[in-house]
XYZ file of C-alpha atoms in Angstrom:
169
model
C -32.762 45.799 -40.850
C -31.399 42.864 -42.674
C -30.827 42.622 -46.416
C -30.604 39.561 -48.646
C -28.486 41.528 -51.226
C -25.748 39.096 -52.198
C -22.375 39.264 -54.150
C -24.355 37.438 -56.842
C -27.019 40.150 -57.018
C -24.341 42.714 -57.302
C -22.626 40.801 -60.114
C -25.880 40.177 -62.059
C -26.606 43.928 -61.674
C -23.299 44.753 -63.000
C -23.627 42.393 -65.846
C -26.888 44.141 -66.777
C -25.131 47.534 -66.742
C -22.643 46.342 -69.381
C -25.169 44.513 -71.578
C -24.001 41.115 -70.622
C -27.129 38.764 -70.573
C -27.023 36.002 -68.019
C -28.619 32.692 -66.953
C -28.738 31.117 -63.566
C -28.827 27.345 -63.586
C -27.634 24.138 -62.020
C -24.985 21.776 -63.452
C -27.779 19.664 -65.085
C -29.011 22.657 -66.770
C -25.887 23.987 -68.300
C -26.289 22.144 -71.736
C -29.823 23.633 -72.285
C -28.662 27.115 -70.917
C -25.814 27.184 -73.449
C -27.804 25.795 -76.342
C -30.495 28.459 -75.697
C -28.116 31.345 -76.229
C -25.768 29.918 -78.787
C -25.949 30.346 -82.552
C -24.249 27.798 -84.879
C -21.553 27.101 -85.653
C -20.381 27.049 -82.008
C -17.002 26.026 -80.624
C -15.824 25.650 -77.146
C -13.429 24.230 -74.643
C -14.532 21.485 -72.144
C -15.931 22.729 -68.835
C -14.740 21.443 -65.390
C -16.821 18.559 -64.343
C -18.415 20.629 -61.521
C -19.934 22.941 -64.040
C -21.773 20.382 -66.182
C -21.128 19.648 -69.648
C -21.326 21.272 -73.124
C -24.333 20.565 -75.407
C -23.554 18.496 -78.577
C -23.839 21.522 -80.750
C -20.541 22.946 -79.393
C -17.429 21.640 -81.213
C -14.468 21.172 -78.797
C -11.535 20.555 -80.981
C -12.004 23.343 -83.682
C -9.566 23.863 -86.598
C -8.449 27.312 -87.410
C -11.012 27.431 -90.133
C -13.717 26.193 -87.757
C -12.818 28.964 -85.299
C -13.026 31.622 -88.053
C -16.399 30.436 -89.002
C -17.788 30.246 -85.440
C -20.531 32.512 -84.332
C -20.483 31.399 -80.668
C -17.515 30.508 -78.387
C -18.054 28.786 -75.150
C -15.534 28.894 -72.335
C -15.076 28.479 -68.613
C -14.479 31.718 -66.517
C -12.494 31.082 -63.322
C -13.858 34.190 -61.510
C -16.574 36.732 -61.604
C -15.899 40.163 -60.064
C -19.113 41.585 -58.838
C -18.356 45.273 -58.525
C -17.261 45.482 -62.145
C -19.419 42.648 -63.695
C -16.125 41.220 -64.996
C -15.235 37.750 -66.032
C -11.688 36.363 -65.540
C -10.892 34.071 -68.498
C -7.903 31.909 -67.856
C -5.235 31.055 -70.489
C -5.519 27.282 -71.184
C -3.615 24.590 -72.981
C -6.884 23.928 -74.940
C -6.954 27.389 -76.388
C -9.703 29.209 -74.480
C -8.374 32.652 -75.500
C -9.189 32.379 -79.322
C -12.546 30.625 -78.483
C -13.527 33.616 -76.135
C -12.343 36.400 -78.582
C -12.814 35.489 -82.086
C -16.596 34.462 -82.291
C -19.134 37.231 -82.279
C -20.889 35.779 -79.344
C -18.945 34.602 -76.062
C -20.757 32.388 -73.530
C -18.761 32.144 -70.297
C -19.736 29.558 -67.717
C -18.836 30.095 -64.195
C -19.715 28.783 -60.624
C -21.684 30.942 -58.241
C -18.985 30.233 -55.665
C -16.402 31.871 -57.925
C -17.976 35.316 -57.886
C -16.061 37.548 -55.579
C -17.147 40.937 -54.269
C -14.233 43.101 -55.725
C -10.816 43.452 -57.306
C -9.150 43.065 -53.941
C -10.407 39.564 -53.422
C -9.867 38.695 -57.137
C -6.224 39.735 -56.792
C -5.629 37.890 -53.676
C -7.002 34.761 -55.397
C -5.176 35.236 -58.454
C -1.959 36.215 -56.796
C -1.720 32.865 -54.929
C -2.535 30.962 -58.096
C -0.195 32.788 -60.323
C 2.651 32.690 -57.889
C 2.317 29.006 -57.619
C 1.985 28.129 -61.312
C 2.548 31.175 -63.372
C -0.155 31.646 -66.051
C -2.189 34.619 -67.304
C -5.706 35.609 -67.818
C -8.135 38.059 -69.523
C -10.256 40.256 -67.382
C -13.253 40.924 -69.656
C -15.937 43.444 -68.814
C -18.773 43.381 -71.337
C -18.650 43.034 -75.059
C -15.629 44.399 -76.950
C -16.170 47.960 -77.857
C -14.151 50.998 -79.128
C -14.889 54.628 -80.090
C -11.377 55.308 -81.438
C -12.711 56.531 -84.765
C -15.961 58.285 -83.644
C -19.082 56.285 -83.028
C -19.014 53.384 -80.579
C -18.236 49.995 -82.376
C -18.875 46.752 -80.757
C -16.830 43.633 -81.619
C -13.668 45.605 -82.776
C -11.385 43.648 -80.504
C -13.448 40.569 -79.344
C -17.046 39.467 -79.163
C -20.097 41.689 -79.959
C -22.160 39.924 -77.297
C -21.390 38.240 -74.056
C -23.606 35.817 -72.080
C -22.737 34.560 -68.585
C -23.998 31.162 -67.432
C -23.826 31.037 -63.698
C -23.959 27.545 -62.108
C -25.556 27.521 -58.734
C -24.643 24.594 -56.441
């Protein structure tokens, strides 16, 4: 018996488990997919060409006050880790970290080909890259949440909501 259950299926299943909504699209559909899940004002960092482009509603050179006012932040994710429903958010010169952490909604855009089955594959990929050029990244699993003071509070240390736009080739 064969199964058509893929790494992408596992990834989207785990995203659902962590209340991360998602959209599957093509590079041409990326602007519409982002705009459909974004609230204004929105800030972002430019996407790699292979992932499409940001919609015009996303400001790409925000000032600190623009960043504080932003409701949606849009960034690229370099990896998706299927077993955990996690997104790997790279540190970038354009400032992807604040764009992914400060607004209440984070929209992460990643290529389907960059979804790996588990942490072993993610670390193998990252190890080579980090040994070559240094760098760092955030591994984010779901919206920010804490229960340090009792009831679960979302958005205490980052976004209250996360949406993944997975770009299929």
